[in-house]
Amino acid sequence: MSADERDGAPKRGRPRDATAEAAILRAFFEVVAEQGYPAATMDAVAERAGVAKTTIYRRWASRDALMIAAHGLLTDENPPPDTGTLRGDLLGIASLLIENLGRPPLSLVAAATIGEMAHNPDLAALFRAAVVEQRLAMLTEIFERAVARGEIAPGEDWRLLSEMLVGAVMFRVVVTGERVDARVGATLVVALLRAIAPHVDLTRPLGGADDLLAE
Amino acid sequence: MSADERDGAPKRGRPRDATAEAAILRAFFEVVAEQGYPAATMDAVAERAGVAKTTIYRRWASRDALMIAAHGLLTDENPPPDTGTLRGDLLGIASLLIENLGRPPLSLVAAATIGEMAHNPDLAALFRAAVVEQRLAMLTEIFERAVARGEIAPGEDWRLLSEMLVGAVMFRVVVTGERVDARVGATLVVALLRAIAPHVDLTRPLGGADDLLAE
DNA sequence: TAATTACGCTACCGATCCGTTGCGTTATTC
DNA sequence: GAATAACGCAACGGATCGGTAGCGTAATTA
């Protein structure tokens, strides 16, 4: 959301270019992905967006304001999966996760954002509230539905178990730099199910993730 | 390792300050932890280290060279645990991990380094070879010893399972920003053991991590 | 003592940064 | 057509960056 939009738009004069705002925010993330936050200067963003620097300053008061505004757009619109089984829901989550972060450019934006959050408390608070907690809540909801169905026992630390899944994907993407595909996601889900629900078939090795993918 | 140290040290003239090199590298990471890589400028590092900027340039040819040299020091000297049981070894690894990354300043350095690696291939290659792969290899070795003891079955994806442990800790530290303590580490190890070794006691909830801590 | 080399300090260069200003132009409303 | 406001463009000021150079001084060897 840009810094200034009040009540009824003032009607006189040339209207603002409706496409510029999206182009600027998009350009910001493009530069971040390619060269990191410090390289996303106002000049670089303006040039990438195809607008003049003054056009950016008409919408946001400073570079910090632009940065904060850009991250307001990162909320995930994908609805949380609800397949009726814990296994199906977790596979759905893994699929969403890998689709979003498994490859550039979003994997690079994620890595850069982690680095930026370490010394930018405002951005960290916003990103955690608008993105991280939202998605972890999706996982908590999935586990609670499974408990309500009697599929698993209550009382576990669902948040920490969720972080094993999300963390493993994130680790591969931003630390080792390896690509993550659906196969990896399925293997992680199998391991997680074993850790949670003792009554799943424990005789199959984790390679049995193929069975899940085939469904 | 500084950029220039050749054969027998030249003996004439005032010798280099033996403490300066360590002070410079330490100052570099201090600034990175507090303000990120871009803020670790030559002027800032020099001031923090208590040396003149020219003293840095006598040891390294450029800021990039300093940055690369600094990360050569990040290898972990802690020997991998070998307690005789998979459970003990995993708890030892979790303890090392949490001791290193569970709190500032190293947690902040880790986050900043993740962001920097995304657009600095030289640093990424060095850090992955010197730090990441080394520590993942410690975990692989632990799993292979457990297989050799007959404690667990062979054939699993040990690397991916290791990444669930390391990734969960890393996720908490650099994404959610929560502190990680020994309790969390023990809970993670219990979950991992359940995922790997079906014959552990599955009736205890994950909260049973207290039992492990008491040992 | 003389030669040599590291040191801290200051100053500088060219480049780039954020943010502002002014101006001619374009699009819209009254 | 007059008034209004956004647009692109160019320029600027003050600050900071990486990296270099000069100078007086401190520490060592021959």
Tab-separated table of C-alpha atoms (C1' of nucleotides) in Angstrom:
chain	number	residue	atom	x	y	z
A	1	MET	CA	0.000	0.000	0.000
A	2	SER	CA	1.498	3.309	-1.005
A	3	ALA	CA	2.134	5.894	1.652
A	4	ASP	CA	-0.504	8.312	0.515
A	5	GLU	CA	-3.949	7.338	-0.522
A	6	ARG	CA	-6.717	9.198	1.205
A	7	ASP	CA	-10.487	9.277	0.958
A	8	GLY	CA	-11.987	10.254	-2.385
A	9	ALA	CA	-9.193	10.692	-4.884
A	10	PRO	CA	-8.635	14.350	-5.824
A	11	LYS	CA	-10.154	14.713	-9.240
A	12	ARG	CA	-8.296	17.577	-10.813
A	13	GLY	CA	-5.074	17.245	-12.747
A	14	ARG	CA	-3.362	14.389	-14.505
A	15	PRO	CA	-4.093	11.098	-12.711
A	16	ARG	CA	-1.319	8.937	-11.460
A	17	ASP	CA	-0.143	6.133	-13.680
A	18	ALA	CA	-2.022	3.157	-12.268
A	19	THR	CA	0.626	0.712	-13.462
A	20	ALA	CA	3.599	2.518	-11.978
A	21	GLU	CA	3.189	1.401	-8.387
A	22	ALA	CA	3.174	-2.286	-9.235
A	23	ALA	CA	6.069	-1.832	-11.636
A	24	ILE	CA	8.136	-0.131	-8.935
A	25	LEU	CA	7.491	-2.792	-6.302
A	26	ARG	CA	8.195	-5.521	-8.812
A	27	ALA	CA	11.414	-3.855	-9.852
A	28	PHE	CA	12.451	-3.577	-6.231
A	29	PHE	CA	12.217	-7.324	-5.697
A	30	GLU	CA	13.888	-8.056	-9.000
A	31	VAL	CA	16.942	-6.102	-7.992
A	32	VAL	CA	16.919	-7.609	-4.510
A	33	ALA	CA	16.863	-11.085	-6.017
A	34	GLU	CA	19.713	-10.376	-8.378
A	35	GLN	CA	21.971	-8.212	-6.254
A	36	GLY	CA	20.650	-7.998	-2.717
A	37	TYR	CA	19.007	-5.272	-0.674
A	38	PRO	CA	21.847	-2.759	-0.672
A	39	ALA	CA	21.852	-2.792	-4.469
A	40	ALA	CA	18.156	-1.974	-4.608
A	41	THR	CA	18.857	1.747	-4.682
A	42	MET	CA	16.296	4.294	-5.722
A	43	ASP	CA	18.132	4.898	-8.983
A	44	ALA	CA	18.392	1.200	-9.744
A	45	VAL	CA	14.726	0.556	-8.957
A	46	ALA	CA	13.609	3.556	-11.011
A	47	GLU	CA	15.597	2.472	-14.018
A	48	ARG	CA	14.383	-1.131	-13.733
A	49	ALA	CA	10.774	-0.029	-13.359
A	50	GLY	CA	11.045	2.345	-16.287
A	51	VAL	CA	10.004	5.381	-14.291
A	52	ALA	CA	11.750	8.493	-13.050
A	53	LYS	CA	13.100	8.593	-9.524
A	54	THR	CA	10.750	11.458	-8.732
A	55	THR	CA	7.804	9.209	-9.531
A	56	ILE	CA	8.869	6.887	-6.719
A	57	TYR	CA	9.229	9.759	-4.273
A	58	ARG	CA	5.725	10.952	-5.121
A	59	ARG	CA	4.436	7.638	-3.732
A	60	TRP	CA	6.773	6.872	-0.850
A	61	ALA	CA	8.612	9.236	1.399
A	62	SER	CA	11.887	7.333	1.579
A	63	ARG	CA	13.687	4.185	0.598
A	64	ASP	CA	12.735	2.621	3.917
A	65	ALA	CA	9.066	3.342	3.277
A	66	LEU	CA	9.318	1.732	-0.152
A	67	MET	CA	11.016	-1.323	1.323
A	68	ILE	CA	8.386	-1.749	4.000
A	69	ALA	CA	5.561	-1.233	1.511
A	70	ALA	CA	6.996	-3.810	-0.847
A	71	HIS	CA	6.968	-6.508	1.800
A	72	GLY	CA	3.341	-5.859	2.547
A	73	LEU	CA	2.626	-7.566	-0.761
A	74	LEU	CA	4.272	-10.850	0.155
A	75	THR	CA	1.277	-12.382	1.868
A	76	ASP	CA	0.395	-15.721	0.359
A	77	GLU	CA	-2.969	-15.935	-1.327
A	78	ASN	CA	-2.925	-19.713	-1.695
A	79	PRO	CA	-5.601	-21.221	0.538
A	80	PRO	CA	-4.307	-23.818	2.998
A	81	PRO	CA	-4.921	-27.349	1.730
A	82	ASP	CA	-7.717	-29.364	3.308
A	83	THR	CA	-7.643	-32.817	1.793
A	84	GLY	CA	-9.189	-34.711	4.685
A	85	THR	CA	-5.976	-36.445	5.750
A	86	LEU	CA	-2.892	-35.196	7.515
A	87	ARG	CA	-0.722	-36.782	4.887
A	88	GLY	CA	-2.523	-35.034	2.081
A	89	ASP	CA	-2.493	-31.684	3.838
A	90	LEU	CA	1.223	-31.890	4.594
A	91	LEU	CA	1.982	-32.819	1.011
A	92	GLY	CA	-0.046	-29.828	-0.067
A	93	ILE	CA	1.875	-27.542	2.234
A	94	ALA	CA	5.176	-28.956	1.046
A	95	SER	CA	4.088	-28.409	-2.515
A	96	LEU	CA	3.160	-24.777	-1.855
A	97	LEU	CA	6.407	-24.230	-0.017
A	98	ILE	CA	8.532	-25.674	-2.788
A	99	GLU	CA	6.594	-23.883	-5.464
A	100	ASN	CA	7.229	-20.564	-3.724
A	101	LEU	CA	10.755	-20.921	-2.425
A	102	GLY	CA	12.237	-23.848	-4.259
A	103	ARG	CA	13.797	-21.845	-7.047
A	104	PRO	CA	14.830	-18.333	-8.062
A	105	PRO	CA	13.858	-15.610	-7.937
A	106	LEU	CA	11.910	-16.083	-4.715
A	107	SER	CA	14.586	-18.270	-3.162
A	108	LEU	CA	17.025	-15.400	-3.603
A	109	VAL	CA	14.587	-12.870	-2.189
A	110	ALA	CA	14.106	-15.119	0.834
A	111	ALA	CA	17.832	-15.379	1.453
A	112	ALA	CA	18.325	-11.650	1.063
A	113	THR	CA	15.410	-10.939	3.373
A	114	ILE	CA	16.857	-13.177	6.068
A	115	GLY	CA	20.057	-11.185	5.919
A	116	GLU	CA	18.235	-7.896	5.966
A	117	MET	CA	16.019	-8.805	8.897
A	118	ALA	CA	19.068	-9.430	11.061
A	119	HIS	CA	19.771	-5.713	11.247
A	120	ASN	CA	16.465	-4.134	10.255
A	121	PRO	CA	13.971	-4.589	13.105
A	122	ASP	CA	11.124	-2.814	11.332
A	123	LEU	CA	11.341	-5.062	8.317
A	124	ALA	CA	11.792	-8.109	10.533
A	125	ALA	CA	8.656	-7.365	12.540
A	126	LEU	CA	6.605	-6.752	9.434
A	127	PHE	CA	7.831	-9.811	7.575
A	128	ARG	CA	7.346	-12.103	10.535
A	129	ALA	CA	3.821	-10.896	11.184
A	130	ALA	CA	2.707	-10.738	7.554
A	131	VAL	CA	4.414	-13.810	6.129
A	132	VAL	CA	6.082	-16.158	8.585
A	133	GLU	CA	3.420	-16.379	11.276
A	134	GLN	CA	0.680	-16.568	8.693
A	135	ARG	CA	2.181	-19.652	7.106
A	136	LEU	CA	3.103	-21.353	10.343
A	137	ALA	CA	-0.500	-20.818	11.424
A	138	MET	CA	-1.601	-22.730	8.340
A	139	LEU	CA	0.428	-25.687	9.545
A	140	THR	CA	-0.895	-25.468	13.077
A	141	GLU	CA	-4.409	-25.502	11.685
A	142	ILE	CA	-3.623	-28.622	9.690
A	143	PHE	CA	-2.334	-30.443	12.738
A	144	GLU	CA	-5.300	-29.400	14.816
A	145	ARG	CA	-7.697	-30.697	12.192
A	146	ALA	CA	-5.838	-34.007	12.245
A	147	VAL	CA	-6.187	-34.126	16.011
A	148	ALA	CA	-9.909	-33.387	15.735
A	149	ARG	CA	-10.253	-36.263	13.274
A	150	GLY	CA	-8.493	-38.527	15.736
A	151	GLU	CA	-5.718	-39.101	13.237
A	152	ILE	CA	-2.973	-38.126	15.656
A	153	ALA	CA	-2.674	-37.584	19.375
A	154	PRO	CA	-2.838	-34.091	20.869
A	155	GLY	CA	-0.154	-32.519	22.984
A	156	GLU	CA	2.789	-32.335	20.606
A	157	ASP	CA	4.757	-29.218	19.783
A	158	TRP	CA	3.170	-28.639	16.395
A	159	ARG	CA	5.045	-25.476	15.795
A	160	LEU	CA	8.435	-27.087	16.218
A	161	LEU	CA	7.465	-30.007	14.018
A	162	SER	CA	6.298	-27.550	11.370
A	163	GLU	CA	9.624	-25.825	11.567
A	164	MET	CA	11.375	-29.103	10.819
A	165	LEU	CA	9.566	-29.223	7.504
A	166	VAL	CA	9.846	-25.569	6.605
A	167	GLY	CA	13.359	-25.313	8.007
A	168	ALA	CA	14.669	-28.251	6.022
A	169	VAL	CA	13.359	-26.770	2.776
A	170	MET	CA	14.663	-23.333	3.676
A	171	PHE	CA	18.047	-24.730	4.650
A	172	ARG	CA	18.452	-26.424	1.299
A	173	VAL	CA	17.398	-23.374	-0.592
A	174	VAL	CA	19.328	-20.629	1.181
A	175	VAL	CA	22.275	-22.405	2.800
A	176	THR	CA	23.344	-25.298	0.609
A	177	GLY	CA	21.884	-23.671	-2.488
A	178	GLU	CA	20.442	-26.925	-3.766
A	179	ARG	CA	17.214	-26.929	-5.692
A	180	VAL	CA	14.259	-28.526	-3.961
A	181	ASP	CA	11.774	-30.606	-5.895
A	182	ALA	CA	8.574	-32.480	-5.071
A	183	ARG	CA	10.529	-35.637	-4.312
A	184	VAL	CA	12.343	-33.949	-1.466
A	185	GLY	CA	9.067	-32.558	-0.163
A	186	ALA	CA	7.483	-35.993	-0.130
A	187	THR	CA	10.457	-37.509	1.686
A	188	LEU	CA	10.239	-34.815	4.320
A	189	VAL	CA	6.529	-35.433	4.802
A	190	VAL	CA	7.109	-39.143	5.269
A	191	ALA	CA	9.755	-38.465	7.912
A	192	LEU	CA	7.455	-36.023	9.658
A	193	LEU	CA	4.556	-38.470	9.668
A	194	ARG	CA	6.786	-41.090	11.221
A	195	ALA	CA	7.813	-38.654	13.919
A	196	ILE	CA	4.213	-37.739	14.671
A	197	ALA	CA	2.022	-40.723	14.042
A	198	PRO	CA	3.482	-44.025	15.219
A	199	HIS	CA	0.786	-46.054	13.505
A	200	VAL	CA	1.874	-45.273	9.942
A	201	ASP	CA	3.650	-48.082	8.162
A	202	LEU	CA	7.126	-47.981	9.619
A	203	THR	CA	8.529	-50.826	7.606
A	204	ARG	CA	8.880	-48.772	4.469
A	205	PRO	CA	12.097	-46.775	4.095
A	206	LEU	CA	11.802	-43.072	3.488
A	207	GLY	CA	12.410	-43.723	-0.170
A	208	GLY	CA	8.820	-44.838	-0.161
A	209	ALA	CA	7.984	-41.228	-0.830
A	210	ASP	CA	7.360	-42.369	-4.394
A	211	ASP	CA	4.139	-43.927	-3.201
A	212	LEU	CA	2.923	-40.583	-2.008
A	213	LEU	CA	3.864	-38.828	-5.190
A	214	ALA	CA	1.990	-41.379	-7.227
A	215	GLU	CA	-1.278	-40.652	-5.481
B	1	MET	CA	45.010	-16.366	6.201
B	2	SER	CA	46.324	-13.012	5.088
B	3	ALA	CA	47.005	-12.455	1.444
B	4	ASP	CA	50.742	-12.145	1.738
B	5	GLU	CA	52.869	-14.364	3.849
B	6	ARG	CA	55.754	-15.902	2.049
B	7	ASP	CA	58.655	-18.133	2.979
B	8	GLY	CA	60.996	-16.882	5.672
B	9	ALA	CA	59.680	-13.591	7.003
B	10	PRO	CA	61.774	-10.635	5.828
B	11	LYS	CA	63.854	-9.732	8.804
B	12	ARG	CA	64.615	-6.084	8.271
B	13	GLY	CA	62.480	-3.226	9.454
B	14	ARG	CA	59.679	-2.948	11.993
B	15	PRO	CA	57.771	-6.207	12.274
B	16	ARG	CA	54.064	-6.335	11.697
B	17	ASP	CA	51.824	-6.097	14.702
B	18	ALA	CA	51.015	-9.733	15.380
B	19	THR	CA	47.701	-8.870	17.027
B	20	ALA	CA	46.391	-6.654	14.246
B	21	GLU	CA	45.278	-9.390	11.881
B	22	ALA	CA	43.065	-11.104	14.432
B	23	ALA	CA	41.693	-7.763	15.607
B	24	ILE	CA	40.748	-6.818	12.046
B	25	LEU	CA	38.988	-10.097	11.295
B	26	ARG	CA	37.188	-9.971	14.611
B	27	ALA	CA	36.102	-6.398	13.984
B	28	PHE	CA	34.802	-7.410	10.584
B	29	PHE	CA	32.449	-9.987	12.047
B	30	GLU	CA	31.404	-7.676	14.839
B	31	VAL	CA	30.219	-5.086	12.371
B	32	VAL	CA	28.563	-7.722	10.211
B	33	ALA	CA	26.659	-9.005	13.227
B	34	GLU	CA	25.491	-5.579	14.258
B	35	GLN	CA	24.808	-3.946	10.919
B	36	GLY	CA	25.217	-6.445	8.102
B	37	TYR	CA	27.778	-6.959	5.365
B	38	PRO	CA	27.325	-3.680	3.520
B	39	ALA	CA	28.053	-1.785	6.734
B	40	ALA	CA	31.323	-3.629	7.202
B	41	THR	CA	33.216	-1.006	5.257
B	42	MET	CA	36.959	-0.624	5.398
B	43	ASP	CA	36.625	2.540	7.462
B	44	ALA	CA	34.205	0.934	9.901
B	45	VAL	CA	36.346	-2.187	10.326
B	46	ALA	CA	39.497	-0.126	10.794
B	47	GLU	CA	37.916	2.022	13.464
B	48	ARG	CA	36.444	-0.974	15.264
B	49	ALA	CA	39.747	-2.849	15.169
B	50	GLY	CA	41.636	0.183	16.396
B	51	VAL	CA	43.959	0.273	13.400
B	52	ALA	CA	44.408	2.586	10.446
B	53	LYS	CA	42.793	1.718	7.145
B	54	THR	CA	46.222	1.494	5.560
B	55	THR	CA	47.114	-1.301	7.970
B	56	ILE	CA	44.301	-3.383	6.529
B	57	TYR	CA	45.411	-2.733	2.981
B	58	ARG	CA	48.933	-3.860	3.861
B	59	ARG	CA	47.476	-7.298	4.632
B	60	TRP	CA	44.705	-7.716	2.081
B	61	ALA	CA	44.472	-6.297	-1.395
B	62	SER	CA	40.782	-5.398	-1.316
B	63	ARG	CA	37.597	-5.583	0.702
B	64	ASP	CA	36.642	-8.764	-1.110
B	65	ALA	CA	39.929	-10.378	-0.136
B	66	LEU	CA	39.348	-9.420	3.489
B	67	MET	CA	35.837	-10.820	3.410
B	68	ILE	CA	36.965	-14.119	1.932
B	69	ALA	CA	39.862	-14.398	4.370
B	70	ALA	CA	37.601	-13.764	7.334
B	71	HIS	CA	35.341	-16.668	6.443
B	72	GLY	CA	38.281	-19.007	6.285
B	73	LEU	CA	38.342	-18.785	10.070
B	74	LEU	CA	34.824	-20.074	10.557
B	75	THR	CA	35.693	-23.754	10.512
B	76	ASP	CA	34.473	-25.505	13.612
B	77	GLU	CA	37.152	-27.002	15.834
B	78	ASN	CA	34.742	-28.946	18.016
B	79	PRO	CA	35.261	-32.658	17.428
B	80	PRO	CA	32.135	-34.559	16.401
B	81	PRO	CA	30.564	-36.347	19.355
B	82	ASP	CA	30.990	-40.119	19.608
B	83	THR	CA	29.019	-41.309	22.609
B	84	GLY	CA	28.324	-44.814	21.449
B	85	THR	CA	24.623	-44.281	20.754
B	86	LEU	CA	22.804	-42.449	17.987
B	87	ARG	CA	20.736	-40.632	20.551
B	88	GLY	CA	23.764	-39.390	22.427
B	89	ASP	CA	25.531	-38.328	19.267
B	90	LEU	CA	22.516	-36.427	17.962
B	91	LEU	CA	22.095	-34.664	21.280
B	92	GLY	CA	25.754	-33.721	21.137
B	93	ILE	CA	25.354	-32.322	17.647
B	94	ALA	CA	22.258	-30.384	18.663
B	95	SER	CA	24.145	-28.984	21.604
B	96	LEU	CA	27.038	-27.832	19.427
B	97	LEU	CA	24.628	-26.338	16.929
B	98	ILE	CA	22.721	-24.414	19.548
B	99	GLU	CA	25.845	-23.283	21.299
B	100	ASN	CA	27.166	-21.844	18.054
B	101	LEU	CA	24.085	-20.428	16.406
B	102	GLY	CA	21.465	-20.231	19.116
B	103	ARG	CA	22.175	-16.655	20.131
B	104	PRO	CA	23.887	-13.486	19.007
B	105	PRO	CA	26.335	-12.588	17.740
B	106	LEU	CA	26.813	-15.730	15.660
B	107	SER	CA	23.127	-16.033	14.909
B	108	LEU	CA	23.273	-12.595	13.332
B	109	VAL	CA	26.415	-13.425	11.389
B	110	ALA	CA	24.691	-16.546	10.077
B	111	ALA	CA	21.665	-14.588	8.900
B	112	ALA	CA	23.803	-11.923	7.260
B	113	THR	CA	25.935	-14.565	5.568
B	114	ILE	CA	22.861	-16.255	4.124
B	115	GLY	CA	21.838	-12.966	2.583
B	116	GLU	CA	25.292	-12.273	1.276
B	117	MET	CA	25.735	-15.712	-0.275
B	118	ALA	CA	22.654	-15.172	-2.407
B	119	HIS	CA	24.505	-12.678	-4.577
B	120	ASN	CA	28.170	-13.403	-3.831
B	121	PRO	CA	29.110	-16.693	-5.482
B	122	ASP	CA	32.719	-16.635	-4.291
B	123	LEU	CA	31.723	-16.281	-0.684
B	124	ALA	CA	28.959	-18.848	-1.114
B	125	ALA	CA	31.342	-21.451	-2.519
B	126	LEU	CA	33.885	-20.870	0.211
B	127	PHE	CA	31.375	-20.908	3.043
B	128	ARG	CA	29.634	-24.019	1.801
B	129	ALA	CA	32.884	-25.926	1.388
B	130	ALA	CA	34.534	-24.753	4.602
B	131	VAL	CA	31.578	-24.695	6.968
B	132	VAL	CA	28.337	-26.202	5.736
B	133	GLU	CA	29.599	-29.393	4.135
B	134	GLN	CA	32.008	-29.994	6.968
B	135	ARG	CA	29.238	-29.987	9.541
B	136	LEU	CA	26.794	-32.007	7.459
B	137	ALA	CA	29.572	-34.561	7.036
B	138	MET	CA	29.759	-34.844	10.813
B	139	LEU	CA	26.108	-35.842	10.857
B	140	THR	CA	26.503	-38.333	8.051
B	141	GLU	CA	29.331	-39.938	9.958
B	142	ILE	CA	27.143	-40.229	13.036
B	143	PHE	CA	24.393	-41.965	11.103
B	144	GLU	CA	26.837	-44.334	9.463
B	145	ARG	CA	28.282	-45.316	12.803
B	146	ALA	CA	24.755	-46.037	14.033
B	147	VAL	CA	24.175	-48.211	10.996
B	148	ALA	CA	27.447	-50.048	11.622
B	149	ARG	CA	26.354	-50.713	15.209
B	150	GLY	CA	23.088	-52.119	13.886
B	151	GLU	CA	21.195	-49.384	15.705
B	152	ILE	CA	19.306	-48.246	12.636
B	153	ALA	CA	18.665	-49.618	9.179
B	154	PRO	CA	20.742	-48.451	6.214
B	155	GLY	CA	19.358	-46.859	3.098
B	156	GLU	CA	17.784	-43.664	4.397
B	157	ASP	CA	18.538	-40.178	3.121
B	158	TRP	CA	20.761	-39.183	6.018
B	159	ARG	CA	21.556	-35.838	4.554
B	160	LEU	CA	17.945	-34.785	4.289
B	161	LEU	CA	17.210	-35.998	7.810
B	162	SER	CA	20.204	-34.016	9.052
B	163	GLU	CA	18.837	-30.969	7.328
B	164	MET	CA	15.589	-31.341	9.238
B	165	LEU	CA	17.525	-30.928	12.473
B	166	VAL	CA	19.866	-28.192	11.329
B	167	GLY	CA	17.180	-26.476	9.296
B	168	ALA	CA	14.725	-26.313	12.183
B	169	VAL	CA	17.304	-24.694	14.427
B	170	MET	CA	18.389	-22.333	11.686
B	171	PHE	CA	14.807	-21.423	10.869
B	172	ARG	CA	14.092	-20.459	14.443
B	173	VAL	CA	17.235	-18.445	14.728
B	174	VAL	CA	17.235	-16.504	11.484
B	175	VAL	CA	13.586	-16.421	10.398
B	176	THR	CA	11.377	-16.294	13.456
B	177	GLY	CA	14.135	-14.762	15.551
B	178	GLU	CA	13.361	-16.916	18.567
B	179	ARG	CA	16.133	-18.055	20.845
B	180	VAL	CA	16.914	-21.748	20.783
B	181	ASP	CA	17.789	-23.596	23.974
B	182	ALA	CA	18.744	-27.147	24.874
B	183	ARG	CA	15.104	-28.071	25.414
B	184	VAL	CA	14.273	-27.355	21.796
B	185	GLY	CA	17.301	-29.335	20.684
B	186	ALA	CA	16.241	-32.353	22.692
B	187	THR	CA	12.705	-32.195	21.314
B	188	LEU	CA	14.067	-32.103	17.798
B	189	VAL	CA	16.282	-35.104	18.458
B	190	VAL	CA	13.352	-37.093	19.802
B	191	ALA	CA	11.308	-36.302	16.720
B	192	LEU	CA	14.219	-37.262	14.490
B	193	LEU	CA	14.769	-40.551	16.292
B	194	ARG	CA	11.116	-41.404	15.836
B	195	ALA	CA	11.391	-40.699	12.143
B	196	ILE	CA	14.470	-42.875	11.791
B	197	ALA	CA	14.292	-45.702	14.260
B	198	PRO	CA	10.890	-47.311	14.601
B	199	HIS	CA	11.917	-49.308	17.670
B	200	VAL	CA	12.325	-46.348	20.008
B	201	ASP	CA	9.566	-45.955	22.565
B	202	LEU	CA	6.776	-44.376	20.585
B	203	THR	CA	4.331	-44.085	23.429
B	204	ARG	CA	6.038	-41.120	24.970
B	205	PRO	CA	5.008	-37.704	23.642
B	206	LEU	CA	7.705	-35.407	22.350
B	207	GLY	CA	7.585	-33.607	25.657
B	208	GLY	CA	9.544	-36.601	26.902
B	209	ALA	CA	12.597	-34.669	25.852
B	210	ASP	CA	13.051	-33.930	29.535
B	211	ASP	CA	14.190	-37.512	29.994
B	212	LEU	CA	16.975	-36.986	27.540
B	213	LEU	CA	18.097	-33.757	29.140
B	214	ALA	CA	18.253	-35.427	32.527
B	215	GLU	CA	20.816	-37.956	31.323
C	1	DT	C1'	74.091	4.947	13.750
C	2	DA	C1'	72.007	3.832	9.236
C	3	DA	C1'	68.734	1.321	6.671
C	4	DT	C1'	64.416	-0.660	6.524
C	5	DT	C1'	59.667	-1.458	7.233
C	6	DA	C1'	55.102	-0.990	9.803
C	7	DC	C1'	52.389	2.244	11.956
C	8	DG	C1'	48.697	6.123	12.496
C	9	DC	C1'	46.977	10.096	10.418
C	10	DT	C1'	45.264	13.123	6.896
C	11	DA	C1'	43.977	14.144	2.542
C	12	DC	C1'	42.422	13.064	-1.773
C	13	DC	C1'	40.067	10.847	-6.217
C	14	DG	C1'	36.161	9.224	-8.723
C	15	DA	C1'	31.940	6.956	-8.045
C	16	DT	C1'	27.646	6.381	-5.923
C	17	DC	C1'	24.158	7.090	-2.579
C	18	DC	C1'	19.556	9.571	-0.836
C	19	DG	C1'	16.691	13.075	-1.411
C	20	DT	C1'	15.370	17.682	-3.508
C	21	DT	C1'	14.547	21.186	-6.978
C	22	DG	C1'	13.311	23.134	-11.274
C	23	DC	C1'	11.435	22.732	-15.867
C	24	DG	C1'	9.103	21.534	-19.949
C	25	DT	C1'	5.451	18.217	-21.175
C	26	DT	C1'	1.225	15.475	-20.839
C	27	DA	C1'	-3.304	14.175	-19.222
C	28	DT	C1'	-7.322	15.303	-16.912
C	29	DT	C1'	-11.198	18.369	-14.927
C	30	DC	C1'	-13.741	22.716	-14.675
D	1	DG	C1'	-9.195	27.371	-23.016
D	2	DA	C1'	-7.651	27.712	-17.983
D	3	DA	C1'	-6.293	25.328	-13.974
D	4	DT	C1'	-4.359	21.402	-11.944
D	5	DA	C1'	-1.295	17.676	-11.055
D	6	DA	C1'	1.650	13.676	-12.624
D	7	DC	C1'	5.221	12.720	-15.714
D	8	DG	C1'	10.395	12.294	-17.417
D	9	DC	C1'	14.686	14.450	-17.264
D	10	DA	C1'	18.692	16.752	-15.560
D	11	DA	C1'	21.172	18.707	-12.046
D	12	DC	C1'	22.579	19.394	-7.490
D	13	DG	C1'	24.300	19.011	-2.240
D	14	DG	C1'	26.085	16.542	1.312
D	15	DA	C1'	27.590	12.183	2.680
D	16	DT	C1'	30.034	7.922	2.131
D	17	DC	C1'	32.271	4.396	-0.372
D	18	DG	C1'	36.906	1.737	-2.032
D	19	DG	C1'	41.360	2.543	-2.684
D	20	DT	C1'	45.812	5.432	-2.973
D	21	DA	C1'	49.492	8.620	-1.597
D	22	DG	C1'	52.375	11.310	1.444
D	23	DC	C1'	54.322	12.169	5.870
D	24	DG	C1'	56.174	11.927	10.437
D	25	DT	C1'	57.069	8.313	13.817
D	26	DA	C1'	58.063	3.768	16.028
D	27	DA	C1'	60.408	-0.614	16.008
D	28	DT	C1'	63.567	-3.695	14.308
D	29	DT	C1'	68.190	-5.484	11.962
D	30	DA	C1'	72.827	-4.800	10.193
